[in-house]
């Protein structure tokens, strides 16, 4: 029996690097001080926070004072969207986003709609990309915030962030531009300075760091209303005793992910192409939802019309291959994916969609094994479907 496990659900979460686990264990055991305490133990914990902040700031090319630690991508998105919209309410009540955002962007926006904000939801083209011109057309003198994700977590489409920012800033430099970079950080270049981003969300567990920690980059001068009130930590924007082990784990995971990054990304593209072309050869009736080479290196979504995504998922699980039917955050609901719906994917393809997401830790051997098993599992299910229909 083959015992290889192939984890291809890295958009949901990734396996932490062993070095990250070790470092977090060490900090929990040895550096348990509260970063706000005035004694030596507090000072040591504070230095862990500031050096972790510094690592992330350097990678992003920003100032360390512009990094706010949060509990993850969901909180960073909520803090940016609710915080900025409410802080600048006097400027206007119009917000712009896309129909294919993560629920941690869509849901806070829906809450804001209940408070009287108006939200424009831009639709992508058939490959899941937002045409920058659509942003230009949606801007009004009342627009205060535009929130657009960098890489889509279900289909891997990449938004033209720099072009969108230029359009926004040309039209009205006061409009604030937030980017959910949870799926792109370490896989594609992310630079707030070069891409004209005012606020940017990150989550550590998507790049082999711990769960429950993330960061919000907030450009100096951009203000927000906090979601929590408390002890004044993180410049009062996100109070709560600092999670020292997780902050250190996040910084270390970022550093390790950026080591030899070019080669790791090249490998991801070749793994993605290997699986897609192998399925294409064996099952030409399957269809790719979203982009191929133009997409992110690690996420792609394939529909097997006539089959059910969930059945494929469990059949692959029998071979220790782990995939997803869409966003893990929605996997307990039976609602078809709002992202695929926005691409006008037909009903059969919606039901037969499977998301594959790779990571820096996957190996060539795993990819060969997975491609082979995916094809045989699909062939089996197809045969069964033909007999029963
Ligand atoms: C694009 C995107 N944004 C935000 C999130 C939420 O991040 P977290 O799980 O850290 O709350 C996710 C993860 O599911 C995501 O894929």
mmCIF file of C-alpha atoms in Angstrom, residues 178-346:
data_model
loop_
_atom_site.group_PDB
_atom_site.id
_atom_site.type_symbol
_atom_site.label_atom_id
_atom_site.label_comp_id
_atom_site.label_asym_id
_atom_site.label_seq_id
_atom_site.Cartn_x
_atom_site.Cartn_y
_atom_site.Cartn_z
ATOM 1 C CA UNK A 178 -7.107 48.110 0.678
ATOM 2 C CA UNK A 179 -5.765 44.822 -0.687
ATOM 3 C CA UNK A 180 -6.369 41.354 0.752
ATOM 4 C CA UNK A 181 -2.973 39.793 0.048
ATOM 5 C CA UNK A 182 -3.599 36.711 2.192
ATOM 6 C CA UNK A 183 -3.116 34.320 -0.755
ATOM 7 C CA UNK A 184 -0.464 36.253 -2.650
ATOM 8 C CA UNK A 185 2.138 37.075 -0.002
ATOM 9 C CA UNK A 186 5.345 35.110 -0.758
ATOM 10 C CA UNK A 187 3.885 33.717 -4.025
ATOM 11 C CA UNK A 188 3.737 36.977 -6.019
ATOM 12 C CA UNK A 189 5.536 40.298 -5.537
ATOM 13 C CA UNK A 190 3.725 42.360 -2.873
ATOM 14 C CA UNK A 191 4.969 45.905 -2.331
ATOM 15 C CA UNK A 192 2.595 48.550 -0.925
ATOM 16 C CA UNK A 193 4.982 51.303 -2.039
ATOM 17 C CA UNK A 194 5.349 50.136 -5.655
ATOM 18 C CA UNK A 195 1.765 48.964 -6.047
ATOM 19 C CA UNK A 196 0.173 52.034 -4.437
ATOM 20 C CA UNK A 197 -1.553 50.149 -1.606
ATOM 21 C CA UNK A 198 -2.724 51.987 1.547
ATOM 22 C CA UNK A 199 -3.785 48.970 3.619
ATOM 23 C CA UNK A 200 -2.883 45.298 3.170
ATOM 24 C CA UNK A 201 -3.990 42.115 4.945
ATOM 25 C CA UNK A 202 -1.750 39.124 5.679
ATOM 26 C CA UNK A 203 -2.296 35.796 7.436
ATOM 27 C CA UNK A 204 0.572 33.638 8.747
ATOM 28 C CA UNK A 205 -1.027 30.211 8.359
ATOM 29 C CA UNK A 206 -1.162 30.617 4.583
ATOM 30 C CA UNK A 207 2.646 30.669 4.353
ATOM 31 C CA UNK A 208 3.638 27.890 6.777
ATOM 32 C CA UNK A 209 3.296 30.004 9.905
ATOM 33 C CA UNK A 210 0.942 29.527 12.848
ATOM 34 C CA UNK A 211 -2.828 29.940 12.772
ATOM 35 C CA UNK A 212 -4.412 32.814 14.674
ATOM 36 C CA UNK A 213 -1.979 35.557 13.731
ATOM 37 C CA UNK A 214 -1.902 37.999 10.862
ATOM 38 C CA UNK A 215 -1.002 41.567 10.160
ATOM 39 C CA UNK A 216 -2.485 44.685 8.692
ATOM 40 C CA UNK A 217 -0.147 47.082 6.949
ATOM 41 C CA UNK A 218 -1.594 50.575 7.324
ATOM 42 C CA UNK A 219 0.188 53.357 5.472
ATOM 43 C CA UNK A 220 1.382 56.167 7.727
ATOM 44 C CA UNK A 221 -1.264 58.888 7.801
ATOM 45 C CA UNK A 222 -4.183 56.540 7.071
ATOM 46 C CA UNK A 223 -6.511 56.413 10.076
ATOM 47 C CA UNK A 224 -9.050 53.893 11.267
ATOM 48 C CA UNK A 225 -11.523 53.326 14.069
ATOM 49 C CA UNK A 226 -10.474 50.271 16.090
ATOM 50 C CA UNK A 227 -12.811 47.300 16.474
ATOM 51 C CA UNK A 228 -11.662 46.599 20.053
ATOM 52 C CA UNK A 229 -10.963 48.824 23.000
ATOM 53 C CA UNK A 230 -8.490 47.900 25.713
ATOM 54 C CA UNK A 231 -4.938 48.353 26.820
ATOM 55 C CA UNK A 232 -3.603 50.449 23.964
ATOM 56 C CA UNK A 233 -1.452 47.752 22.324
ATOM 57 C CA UNK A 234 -0.596 48.071 18.613
ATOM 58 C CA UNK A 235 -0.921 51.869 18.861
ATOM 59 C CA UNK A 236 -4.417 51.419 20.303
ATOM 60 C CA UNK A 237 -5.615 50.125 16.935
ATOM 61 C CA UNK A 238 -5.683 46.501 18.068
ATOM 62 C CA UNK A 239 -5.446 46.154 21.853
ATOM 63 C CA UNK A 240 -4.812 42.806 23.555
ATOM 64 C CA UNK A 241 -1.712 41.212 25.107
ATOM 65 C CA UNK A 242 0.782 40.581 22.320
ATOM 66 C CA UNK A 243 0.966 37.019 20.996
ATOM 67 C CA UNK A 244 4.746 36.824 21.138
ATOM 68 C CA UNK A 245 5.262 33.188 20.037
ATOM 69 C CA UNK A 246 2.891 33.607 17.096
ATOM 70 C CA UNK A 247 4.412 36.933 16.002
ATOM 71 C CA UNK A 248 7.861 35.340 16.030
ATOM 72 C CA UNK A 249 6.473 32.296 14.197
ATOM 73 C CA UNK A 250 4.903 34.516 11.547
ATOM 74 C CA UNK A 251 8.126 36.462 11.004
ATOM 75 C CA UNK A 252 10.206 33.292 10.767
ATOM 76 C CA UNK A 253 7.736 31.691 8.334
ATOM 77 C CA UNK A 254 7.916 34.819 6.173
ATOM 78 C CA UNK A 255 11.721 34.767 6.191
ATOM 79 C CA UNK A 256 11.850 31.062 5.321
ATOM 80 C CA UNK A 257 9.256 31.501 2.556
ATOM 81 C CA UNK A 258 11.346 34.240 0.971
ATOM 82 C CA UNK A 259 14.532 32.099 0.986
ATOM 83 C CA UNK A 260 15.223 31.002 -2.591
ATOM 84 C CA UNK A 261 11.740 32.174 -3.471
ATOM 85 C CA UNK A 262 12.254 32.507 -7.241
ATOM 86 C CA UNK A 263 13.165 28.853 -7.619
ATOM 87 C CA UNK A 264 10.311 27.756 -5.333
ATOM 88 C CA UNK A 265 7.804 29.739 -7.393
ATOM 89 C CA UNK A 266 9.152 28.303 -10.639
ATOM 90 C CA UNK A 267 8.598 24.836 -9.162
ATOM 91 C CA UNK A 268 5.011 25.716 -8.185
ATOM 92 C CA UNK A 269 4.234 26.844 -11.741
ATOM 93 C CA UNK A 270 5.694 23.628 -13.126
ATOM 94 C CA UNK A 271 3.696 21.483 -10.632
ATOM 95 C CA UNK A 272 0.503 23.334 -11.488
ATOM 96 C CA UNK A 273 1.090 22.879 -15.212
ATOM 97 C CA UNK A 274 1.943 19.212 -14.710
ATOM 98 C CA UNK A 275 -1.370 18.438 -12.972
ATOM 99 C CA UNK A 276 -3.465 20.540 -15.369
ATOM 100 C CA UNK A 277 -1.933 19.107 -18.530
ATOM 101 C CA UNK A 278 -2.119 15.575 -17.212
ATOM 102 C CA UNK A 279 -5.862 15.930 -16.438
ATOM 103 C CA UNK A 280 -6.342 17.639 -19.800
ATOM 104 C CA UNK A 281 -4.738 14.681 -21.581
ATOM 105 C CA UNK A 282 -6.731 11.998 -19.767
ATOM 106 C CA UNK A 283 -10.010 13.858 -19.372
ATOM 107 C CA UNK A 284 -10.371 16.474 -22.098
ATOM 108 C CA UNK A 285 -13.966 17.068 -21.003
ATOM 109 C CA UNK A 286 -12.804 18.586 -17.668
ATOM 110 C CA UNK A 287 -12.599 22.376 -17.644
ATOM 111 C CA UNK A 288 -10.314 24.820 -15.941
ATOM 112 C CA UNK A 289 -12.140 27.584 -14.083
ATOM 113 C CA UNK A 290 -10.116 30.778 -14.181
ATOM 114 C CA UNK A 291 -6.639 31.480 -15.485
ATOM 115 C CA UNK A 292 -3.773 29.131 -16.347
ATOM 116 C CA UNK A 293 -0.288 30.702 -16.872
ATOM 117 C CA UNK A 294 -1.583 34.173 -16.012
ATOM 118 C CA UNK A 295 -2.881 32.934 -12.669
ATOM 119 C CA UNK A 296 -1.128 32.538 -9.321
ATOM 120 C CA UNK A 297 1.459 29.726 -9.209
ATOM 121 C CA UNK A 298 -0.273 27.688 -6.516
ATOM 122 C CA UNK A 299 -4.086 27.760 -6.945
ATOM 123 C CA UNK A 300 -6.260 26.314 -9.721
ATOM 124 C CA UNK A 301 -9.801 25.062 -9.986
ATOM 125 C CA UNK A 302 -11.071 22.324 -12.297
ATOM 126 C CA UNK A 303 -14.649 21.274 -12.973
ATOM 127 C CA UNK A 304 -15.580 17.693 -13.798
ATOM 128 C CA UNK A 305 -19.122 18.259 -15.086
ATOM 129 C CA UNK A 306 -21.463 15.396 -14.276
ATOM 130 C CA UNK A 307 -19.471 14.402 -11.186
ATOM 131 C CA UNK A 308 -19.780 15.893 -7.704
ATOM 132 C CA UNK A 309 -16.849 17.803 -6.241
ATOM 133 C CA UNK A 310 -17.463 16.423 -2.800
ATOM 134 C CA UNK A 311 -17.450 12.810 -4.033
ATOM 135 C CA UNK A 312 -14.161 13.439 -5.849
ATOM 136 C CA UNK A 313 -12.730 14.991 -2.661
ATOM 137 C CA UNK A 314 -13.573 11.919 -0.582
ATOM 138 C CA UNK A 315 -12.431 9.486 -3.282
ATOM 139 C CA UNK A 316 -9.052 11.268 -3.394
ATOM 140 C CA UNK A 317 -8.901 11.211 0.392
ATOM 141 C CA UNK A 318 -8.851 7.397 0.139
ATOM 142 C CA UNK A 319 -5.483 7.830 -1.583
ATOM 143 C CA UNK A 320 -4.322 10.376 1.044
ATOM 144 C CA UNK A 321 -4.647 13.239 -1.415
ATOM 145 C CA UNK A 322 -6.315 16.270 0.156
ATOM 146 C CA UNK A 323 -8.134 18.837 -1.975
ATOM 147 C CA UNK A 324 -11.094 21.144 -1.532
ATOM 148 C CA UNK A 325 -14.392 21.832 -3.247
ATOM 149 C CA UNK A 326 -13.996 25.586 -2.807
ATOM 150 C CA UNK A 327 -13.249 27.926 0.018
ATOM 151 C CA UNK A 328 -12.690 26.002 3.256
ATOM 152 C CA UNK A 329 -14.484 28.793 5.042
ATOM 153 C CA UNK A 330 -17.660 27.883 3.214
ATOM 154 C CA UNK A 331 -17.188 24.166 3.049
ATOM 155 C CA UNK A 332 -19.796 23.486 5.722
ATOM 156 C CA UNK A 333 -22.445 25.237 3.663
ATOM 157 C CA UNK A 334 -23.900 23.567 0.595
ATOM 158 C CA UNK A 335 -24.164 26.850 -1.266
ATOM 159 C CA UNK A 336 -22.302 26.757 -4.578
ATOM 160 C CA UNK A 337 -19.244 29.002 -4.737
ATOM 161 C CA UNK A 338 -20.009 32.720 -5.188
ATOM 162 C CA UNK A 339 -16.715 32.997 -7.073
ATOM 163 C CA UNK A 340 -17.601 30.386 -9.694
ATOM 164 C CA UNK A 341 -21.096 31.848 -9.953
ATOM 165 C CA UNK A 342 -19.553 35.252 -10.728
ATOM 166 C CA UNK A 343 -17.702 33.560 -13.620
ATOM 167 C CA UNK A 344 -21.035 32.285 -14.962
ATOM 168 C CA UNK A 345 -19.974 28.679 -14.557
ATOM 169 C CA UNK A 346 -22.895 26.379 -15.479
#
